[in-house]
Each structure stands twice: as structure tokens, then as C-alpha cells.
Amino acid sequence: MEEVGSATTTTTAGGAGFEPLEVLEFAVNTKQAAIEWMIAKLQAPADKSGADLCVSAMVMQHNQETVLFIGGSTSRLLLGAEMMDMMKEYKDGNQREFTVEDISNFRGGENPDMFLTMAEKQKIIFRELENIRATDSDEYVPGYEFIKLYQGRTIVKKLLSADLIKNLFPIHDQEFLKKMGADWYKKPVASQPIEKIQHYFGEKIALYFAFLGFYTVALIPPAILGVLYWITSWQNLYREALFAVFNLVWATIFLEAWKRYCAELAFKWGCMDFVSTNSEEPRANYHGRMGKNPVTGKPEPVFPKSQQYMRFYGVTVPVLCLCLTVAFYAMLGYFWLQAKVDKWYLEDKSWLNLFDTFMPTVVYAIVIAILNAIYRKVAVRLNEFENHRLQTSYDNNMILKLIMFEFINCFMSLFYVAFYLQDMRLLKSHLAALLITTQLLGQIQESILPFLFHRRRANRLDKAMSKFDTLQKVEFYNGEVSTDLQKQVSIESTMDVYNGTLDDYLEMFLQFGYVFLFSSVFPLAAVWALLNNFTEIRSDAFKMCRVFQRPFAESASNIGAWQIAFEVVSVMAVMTNCALIGMNPEVQKLLPSDITAVNIVIVFVAIEHLLLAVRVSVAYFIPDVPGWVEIEMAKIAYQSKLALQKEQLARNLQKKRHEDLELNF
Amino acid sequence: MEEVGSATTTTTAGGAGFEPLEVLEFAVNTKQAAIEWMIAKLQAPADKSGADLCVSAMVMQHNQETVLFIGGSTSRLLLGAEMMDMMKEYKDGNQREFTVEDISNFRGGENPDMFLTMAEKQKIIFRELENIRATDSDEYVPGYEFIKLYQGRTIVKKLLSADLIKNLFPIHDQEFLKKMGADWYKKPVASQPIEKIQHYFGEKIALYFAFLGFYTVALIPPAILGVLYWITSWQNLYREALFAVFNLVWATIFLEAWKRYCAELAFKWGCMDFVSTNSEEPRANYHGRMGKNPVTGKPEPVFPKSQQYMRFYGVTVPVLCLCLTVAFYAMLGYFWLQAKVDKWYLEDKSWLNLFDTFMPTVVYAIVIAILNAIYRKVAVRLNEFENHRLQTSYDNNMILKLIMFEFINCFMSLFYVAFYLQDMRLLKSHLAALLITTQLLGQIQESILPFLFHRRRANRLDKAMSKFDTLQKVEFYNGEVSTDLQKQVSIESTMDVYNGTLDDYLEMFLQFGYVFLFSSVFPLAAVWALLNNFTEIRSDAFKMCRVFQRPFAESASNIGAWQIAFEVVSVMAVMTNCALIGMNPEVQKLLPSDITAVNIVIVFVAIEHLLLAVRVSVAYFIPDVPGWVEIEMAKIAYQSKLALQKEQLARNLQKKRHEDLELNF
């Protein structure tokens, strides 16, 4: 059997025309030496440690900014797809890792130019950009002796962090956007075009929208129940308890059902982990001395695990503890101040003092905003410092850091009111205020502001239009760029950068907490959440399509640490709701009158343990992966096993024949 | 590439001599027609739906029992090894599934006669025996029209359950036994020869002994601490609490560490699940209409999952609930009677009444013994009725059924004393009595009785010796059986049958519960357990080697549902110990004197939740599989993936060439 060489094969040379896929914009005043050096790296063939891409450079007349339009030949892109183990649909309907040699057996492989989608091409080029690493002759960025380069580290990330590259983004596909938008944010009630979203934005963002949609639908039953409780006079003493139990079971089922749906989507998209993550490529920013992957044998940086642990436990944990303590004391300070001011007001009910009663809240809000800004910077630094090998573990650790802080900010105060002050009226109003204001603020931030920005951008468009003729061609020029595209890119370069799904998930996470942690106190929370999410889907979709630069498609097989975060909250919800109901004097009246206070507590602790046991068993007995996906995956694993056996056998037979031949001589 | 055909290839015809591997003993008076029919099935070639094995039949003169010595030619056995996907060591040191064609590349493959171990050969033959299934012409067992046969069902199991086959066992390997015994039960302090045990008894039994050894070593630290507490006067009020917390953390670490060690063993033995269980062969007793496996495509019985669920929830669950309720009421009845009798005795302290105070315990013990016997029969029936596809799921469901019943019998009474009666003195004495008596009884059952039996067997040996010449050859005779072996088999056929690891694990499980559930009350429990296990290892080993017929080797990659059972107990231990410590008046004195009773409870509930959270996180953060095993597994998965790609490509190229050729004509 021959070795499957890949680097040498080329399919239909891609000279059909230059398709610009990504834009790289240098900052004003970037030295020409650095720009030319970068362009040379982009264009140089692979054997000269270049990316072998097509580049057309232009200069904006009014500010002398250099803009690079980057593309690649079809054969270059297909090779890139093979190198990154891209999953494509095989003719038998399964998702397989693409290889150039086997292209004719992939669906659509007859026409190599049209084989890859635009998003896929952009993903390939992005990876190639990241793979431009400093060689031993690159000591610093030409023209910038103070920007040191280290052999093997990604150059593009360095230039981005040094602010020499101002913008790096894939170009939007206006036609596809229009089609997708019509099915998505323009329809008030309809399921989202998840496949299209995955096609255009990649799995990570598609999973966010799938989750958002799934969660919104899951909110309908609790919302209906909440409304029923609210409008009917049908009231009895068990109602809070019943509602809470329903919510707990419902939250568990929802989270388990989501896992199954998510597994289905991931399997369909071919991004289910078959092989361990040990064989995945490391992140661009992962560094260490060069070694090789223990599984695949491919060269990659190696960073000792022990040092990673040391960094985490020695640096991250103490710093985080400090930050969380500060946040906690800020909260305590707020309650102390509020109590003091309230007392003053009770003593002297003047207008001035009434105004003062709002002061602590305002001060706290400002303090939180400042702390939050600082904390996020620190968290990103720490996370980068921990040097995670995989994007997923980087993301998960970032999520963990964020959640801990936000949990203290958002929920600790509710816990304080509920269990220390034990003031149910205050809890209800505090909860309602938090839920409704955060949602209103969120809506303004995500719907109204984007709409205004969109307006402003339309105005900018006119200005930009008048500037095109000033775009100047420069010597590095691999192909023509149409004026329409030049126009489009000029607009897109002024758009905001999408910061990833982190904040979007965080919003849902906090909402989930508000709705389920205290559902026995405020059953209407689900209604508010439902109303909010209904518009949230549309405004998030609009934001993705019209407000932000197109993000790079990232793959993901699940929602990562968020799943665990939601599950932890659903477990905590069992505890908080049992405690809240147990504290309710109305409920206590239901128990036999001769019961002691201690026994009341024990009864509710027993109920809580029972519910926790139910929760654990439900989660255990619902399989995380639907039956058909499991069987399909087992099929692939089984076939792989047989293929390995066969290959081994063939290789051994060949070796033997070889030895026999040698013996004969 | 050629298809890897297996059925046609034969390596060195195995005519070196007949090696009897297994013995099948018919009951006295079994009709000759049935015996001859069975022998014919055993000897018939595969294409006549026979097992293609070698059989030598003999008749015992004194009772006319027919004994079959069963063996197989080397090529037959190797083929069987391939059919059952047996894992063998490849020349590169890895475990691979054996194929006849590739034999020369497996370690020891140069000598096919010696390639398989005796245990492996016996396992293969047993599988072949199970695979003798009724054909459409077999309506009933010849000579027994009332024993109906159903097409596709295993004949041997049917004959066993109809008591026509009295004994079916693999023959012991005296030489190996002697060697293994010297390293095992004859050494008072030494690690067990786990590899040898796996080699001789198979993975399932080897894992039991590995677990027993691991658990015994893990008991040392709590035992030392327990002794220290007991002998020193160093006492303070925190001691129970400290000891309990130590035990909880220790139990968690032990269970996690065991998982890792178990994964290592399973990987070394090549029985780690790479592929999903969907591709495994079904149990011999699994029945349904014939269909094919959705993953491998091999023919196998198919039984709808929905019906399985219906049987479980519709029949098993109600019956079990009934049984458990009866057991629970028996326990309540015992306590009620005991209280009554104790009162009588207090009223009239006569000798007769003192005697009466022991009556309830005796009655309860008898009732439990009867209930237990009935319950076990019911449980086995139900488990068989549920028709599990895999041996592992059959075993796990059996374990579950057993544990629930034993839990009520053994622990419920302790819970009753601890939390309903809240009598710590009674709890301590009850616990000590339970622990020590069960262990003493166990030791008698497992050490002293076997020794006596062994003696008796030695006497039988003499008797048997005088009977050999009476063993009569009959017409079905594939080879000579040495007199020594005839002698040995005569003895072995009188030995007890090993009932599987179920009861051995159960003993450890109950002990684990006694030690950890109430460790804050009775710290010396660990010492007793340690002492017991120390001899337990030896007596169990002796039992396996000298008391029982050799069991069939079964493979297993972990201890199955026992892992979960131990984990559940370790979680419950957190709850019980927190409650016990919280109820301790000495501990309560430590808290601020102005604390209310309600707040004491809340404090201990909070501590309990904290400990549970610690337990969950420890379990979450310790990986279940050691790093090196994970990497080795990833390597195999990665190579399989590459091989599948390569194979697919080769197949497609061939197809294309074929099509091109056809086009040319």
C-alpha cells in the first residue's frame, strides 16, 4: 500500500480568478518595512515558511492605511482543508475528514472550486495566517526593534497585540446574509435556520443560537404556570411548593434534553469528538519548547502539565480569591450602607434623605462596573498565562473565571436577602428589580443601540462611497478587487468586533439563575424571561448579521463549561427553593402543630435530599446521546477498528514478503 | 486489497494429541438418545451447525453417568479465538484483536499449539458450546418430548436448566495452580499475583481480587487512626468530627484511585472498551426474533427496547417494591417485638424472660434468611425475564436488585437506631455486633469449612482412586485421556460450583458500609475490617484454587455497578456522619451557647452540603483514567481513523479503476 501523501497532489489549479476572503488592515503609520515583510510572509511558498496565499494590497488615500485583501487558490485551500482535518459530507451521507486525494468521493467534489463554502475557506485562511510563525531569522518585526519575536510563535497575534494590525476579519457574504436574515430575525415566530447559521458562522455560534432557542421554548411551560398562578384566584398553600418542584424537575429535564439535542447537532455537523482531544491541534497562542504530539506524532509546542498546574494553583487561584473577596466585601459594604441610610431616612423623612436612600445603590453599581472592568482584564491575562493547549479548555477556564465573579455580583446579594435578612418581600422586589432592569438594559444595548448604530453606519456608507476612488493600488497585487467589494470592506472595517459567545451565554446564565433559584418566591420570573428571550433571539441575530464584523467560524461539539454551570445552578435551585419554602410561615402552618422547629428544618432537609436524589437519578437515567447517534458513532468506531486490523495485516504481509525476498538473495 | 477471509485458513493442523479442556457430565439416567444427540452436535462440523470439537465420552461404572471430555484442534481453537475477537499481545507490545491470518505477528505466534493459554482455550470452547443453538429440525430434546427447543436458543443452557447436564466445567491446571498458590494464599504478607490470576481465572475474578487487595491497603490509614484514638488518652471534642471528615475524604480518594488503577489493569489486559458495547456479542440466554446487529451487521437476536422497559417498569419494579416493603416491615416488626420483650423483662427480671429477650433477634434472623432465599430466587427470575442483551447489563441489574434488599436488611436497622431511636450506645453495640458476627460467620464459612471440605475431599480421593478402572470407554472417542486426568476430573466433579463474584463483592460492600457510614460513632470498625480482609484475601484465594470447580474465565473492564454502589454509600456516609456528629451533645456544647436548636441543625446541614460539594469536586477533578492510558487509547483511536481513511480511499480508487475499465469496453 502506498503512503497517502498529500502535499504533492494538486487538483485543478485555481486560477479562475482571485476571490478575496479576508481583510487585514494595518494601523495608520505602520512602517512600510513591516508591511512588506508581512506581505512577503503571506505570499511566500510553504517551503520558505510562508502561507502561500494570494494578497492584493491597497492604500487608503485619506489616512494612508494599508488594506490587504487575502485569498487563496483552490488547490491551496483544499490542501489547507486536509491539513486541518476538516469534516465534509461523504457521498454515503456521513461526515468524514477531508483528504485531497479522495475529493471525488465527497459530496460536491466534482467541482473543486465550489467544493468549500465561503465560511470554510475563511476558516482555512485564518488557520494559515495563525500558522505563519517566526523563524530563527526573525528576531524582531522589521522597523520595530522593540517588538521581539520568538521562534515558533504566531506572528499575526503578535502584530495584533502590538496594535500594528488594526483589523483582521473575514468578508461578509451579502447575498447569503440576506437570505439567512429573511428566515431569521425578520420572522417574528419561526424556528431559527440553524443549519444556515452553522454554515455561515460556524458551530460555536450556531450552538449558541440553538441553545437560546431551545431554552426559550423550555421556558413556555413554567411561564404559563406562572401566569395561571397569577391571574386565577386558585390559590392554596401548596402552590409555591408545587411550582418549585415542577420547576426543578423541568430544569433537569431541559438540561438533559438539551445535551441530547446538542449531541445530535454535533453529530450531524461532523464535529462530535470521536478521537480524544489529545490529537487535536493546539491553539495559536499555546507556547512551549518544540516537541511532538504524543498521539499523532506531528510537531507541536510542548508545555509541561506540572507547570500548568503550578501556574493555576500558585497564581490564578490566589489572585481570583483576592478579587472575589473584594467583590464580596463591596456587597457587604453596600448592605451596611443601605441599612444605615434607611435608618437615617426613618429618623428624618426629608426629601434630601429620600434621595440619599438611592445613593448606596448608585455607588454600588459604579463600584461593580469598575471592579468588573478590572476583573475581566485580570481574568483574560490569567487565562492566557495558564497556557491552555486547546481552545476548548481555554474557553472553559475563561467561563469559570467569569461565572465566579458574576455569581457573587448578581446572586450573592439575593442570597444575603433571602437567608441572612430573611425578608421575603425585599427578596421579591429585589429579584424583580434585578431581572427587569438587567433585561431592559440588555434590550437597549442589544436592540435599540444597534439599530441606531445601523442608521449611523448607513450615513457613513455615503461618506465612504465618496472615498473609493481614493483607494490606491500598490505593487503587491495578486488580483482585481471589485469596487463593490472595496466599498463593502470599507464599511465592514468600521463595524464592531464580535467578542465571542461569552457575554451572550452569561446573560442567559444569569437569567436562568433569577428564574429558577428563587422560583418559589417569584413565579412570574419565567414570564419576563420568556418575553425577553423572544426579542433576544431576534436582536442577537440582527447584531450578528448587521452590526458586527463577520466573526471567524469556530467549531464546537457542545456548549462546554456552560452546561456544567447551568447544571450547578439547577442543583442549587433545589437547595434554595427547599429553604425558601421551609422558611415560609404559611407552609409551616400546614405541618402538625406539635412539631418542633428543629423537626421542621429536618423535614425540609429530608425533602431537599430526596429532590436532589431524584435530580441525580433523572440525569443518570437519561442517556446523554440519542440512541441513533450512539449507533452511528459505534459503526464508525467499529469500521475503523476493522480497517486498522486490515492495514496492519497488509503491512505485515508486505514486510514479510520483503524479508523473504532478502532471504532469497 | 484482498478480503480478510478467516474461515478457510488453517495453521498447522492440530493433530498433536487430544488435550481435554472441559468436562460435561450428564445426570444419571439421562437417556442415551439425548446423549448421542448432544455428542453429535459437539462433533459435527460448523456447516452442519455443530461445534466441530473433539469429544471423548466415558461412562462411570458405578452409576452409569456419562462424562464427556471436550477439546478442540489447534486450528479450531484459533478460529474460535478470532470469532470472539480475543485480545492477544501483538509483537509491538499492544493488545490487539487476534486474527488467524495475522498470527505470526502476535507474540508467541510462531508456535500455534502453544499460542493460546489453557484458560483462553477453555473460554473459546465454552463459547462454542453456548453457540450450539437449536436448528429448525430440533423440536425437542431426543427422548424428552416435553423439553421443547426453540430455534436459535442455546441448547446447553436448556439442558443445564432441565438438569440433564449435571456438571459443565473447565479442568483445573494443577501445575499452574501450585505455582500460583505459592505466590498467593501461601504467602501471609505479599501483593497478590494479579497477572497470574487474570491469566488463570480471567479478568472478572482478577478484578475482584485486585479490588479486595486495593481496598484492604486503603483501610490501613483509617485503621491506624482508629487504633491511635482508641489507645491514646489524646481526646478532645473534635475527634469524632475530624475522624469522620478524614474518612469521607479518604473514601472518595480511594474510590477514584481504584477507578484509575482498574483502568490501568483493563488496558494492560486489552479489555478496555474502545468501541461501544453496541458491537459486543449478546449473552447466550438473550433471545428475540433473529435480526442483525446495527453496528457490526452480524446476525443476532433482536428484542425491542420498549418491551425491555415495559418488563422492567411493569413487572420488576412492582415486584421489587413489594419484596422491599415486606423486608422493611419485618424489620419494624423486629424492633416492635424487641421493645415489647425488653419491657416485659424490666417488669419481671426472671431467667425465662432474659432468655426471651434474645427471641426476637433469633426470629428475625430466621425470617431474614427465609426472605433472602425467596428474594434471591425471585431476583434471578426477574433478571432473566428482563432479557438483557449483554452480560454486563445482566450483572449490573442483578447487583442492583441484590443491593436494595441487603441494604434494607443490614443498614435500615442501623438507620432506625441512629436516627429514629437516636440511641448512640445501642447504635455502637448494634454496629459492633453486626460487623463482628458477620465477619466471624464469614470466616467460618470461607476458611474453616473449606478446610474441612478439603479434608473430606482428600478422603474421597482415595475412594475415587479405586473407581478408575471402572471408567468405561464408549464408542464416541476422539482421543486418549490419561488416568491421572480421569482421576482429577472425578474429584473436580464433586467440587462446589463457584457462584460468581456477586457474594464476595456483597460482603465487601456491606463491610464498607459498616465502616464508613457510622465511622464517627465506631472508629475501630476499620481495624476489624482490616483484620478480616487480611485473612479474607487468603481464604478467598484458597477457595478459588482448592474448593471450587474451575470457573469459566469471563472478561470485564471494571467492577460494574459495584463502583456506583460504593460511591453511593460514600455519599450517604457524608450525610449520616454529619447527622451523627450534629446530634452529639458534646459537639453541640462547642457552639456558642446562645445558638438556637434550629441554627445548630442549619450549621450541620451547611457543613454537610460543603462536604458533599468537596466530594463531588474531588471526584470530578481526578481523571478516571491515568494520563498514559488515555494517550495510548487515543493513539489507537487515531491510527484506526487514519486506517479507515486509507482503506476508504483504496476501495474508491479500485472502484474507479473498475469503472474506467468497464468504460473502456
GROMACS .gro file of N, CA and C in nm, chain B residues 59-60 162 175 216 260 275 309 329 342 391 399 477 487 529-530 605 608-609 617 630 647:
model
   66
  724VAL      N    1  -1.804  -4.371   3.057
  724VAL     CA    2  -1.918  -4.397   3.144
  724VAL      C    3  -1.866  -4.446   3.278
  725MET      N    4  -1.918  -4.389   3.385
  725MET     CA    5  -1.878  -4.435   3.517
  725MET      C    6  -1.954  -4.562   3.546
  827ALA      N    7  -3.266  -2.799   3.258
  827ALA     CA    8  -3.354  -2.917   3.270
  827ALA      C    9  -3.287  -3.028   3.351
  840GLU      N   10  -0.061  -2.788   3.779
  840GLU     CA   11   0.075  -2.735   3.787
  840GLU      C   12   0.073  -2.584   3.809
  881THR      N   13  -0.818  -0.330   5.089
  881THR     CA   14  -0.755  -0.367   5.217
  881THR      C   15  -0.641  -0.271   5.250
  925ARG      N   16  -0.882   0.453   3.860
  925ARG     CA   17  -0.764   0.472   3.777
  925ARG      C   18  -0.684   0.341   3.766
  940VAL      N   19  -1.458   0.033   2.153
  940VAL     CA   20  -1.576   0.052   2.071
  940VAL      C   21  -1.696   0.040   2.164
  974TYR      N   22  -3.811  -0.221   2.855
  974TYR     CA   23  -3.853  -0.120   2.952
  974TYR      C   24  -3.985  -0.160   3.018
  994TYR      N   25  -4.105  -0.412   5.669
  994TYR     CA   26  -4.199  -0.436   5.778
  994TYR      C   27  -4.147  -0.544   5.872
 1007ASP      N   28  -3.829  -0.641   7.587
 1007ASP     CA   29  -3.742  -0.571   7.683
 1007ASP      C   30  -3.824  -0.515   7.799
 1056GLN      N   31  -2.394  -0.939   2.898
 1056GLN     CA   32  -2.365  -0.996   3.028
 1056GLN      C   33  -2.346  -0.884   3.131
 1064ILE      N   34  -2.686  -0.699   4.046
 1064ILE     CA   35  -2.622  -0.632   4.160
 1064ILE      C   36  -2.720  -0.533   4.222
 1142TYR      N   37  -1.515  -4.139   2.073
 1142TYR     CA   38  -1.386  -4.135   2.137
 1142TYR      C   39  -1.286  -4.068   2.043
 1152LYS      N   40  -0.869  -3.930   3.703
 1152LYS     CA   41  -0.872  -3.920   3.848
 1152LYS      C   42  -0.910  -3.778   3.888
 1194ALA      N   43  -1.231  -0.448   6.015
 1194ALA     CA   44  -1.242  -0.475   5.871
 1194ALA      C   45  -1.107  -0.513   5.814
 1195LEU      N   46  -1.004  -0.440   5.857
 1195LEU     CA   47  -0.870  -0.468   5.806
 1195LEU      C   48  -0.826  -0.610   5.843
 1270VAL      N   49  -2.627   2.113   5.850
 1270VAL     CA   50  -2.670   2.093   5.711
 1270VAL      C   51  -2.575   2.166   5.618
 1273GLU      N   52  -2.260   1.972   5.591
 1273GLU     CA   53  -2.284   1.854   5.508
 1273GLU      C   54  -2.282   1.892   5.359
 1274HIS      N   55  -2.349   2.002   5.326
 1274HIS     CA   56  -2.351   2.044   5.185
 1274HIS      C   57  -2.211   2.078   5.137
 1282SER      N   58  -1.647   1.764   4.382
 1282SER     CA   59  -1.537   1.825   4.306
 1282SER      C   60  -1.415   1.734   4.303
 1295GLU      N   61  -0.479   0.707   2.871
 1295GLU     CA   62  -0.558   0.790   2.781
 1295GLU      C   63  -0.483   0.813   2.651
 1312GLU      N   64  -0.826   0.304   0.387
 1312GLU     CA   65  -0.899   0.194   0.329
 1312GLU      C   66  -1.007   0.243   0.235
   0.00000   0.00000   0.00000
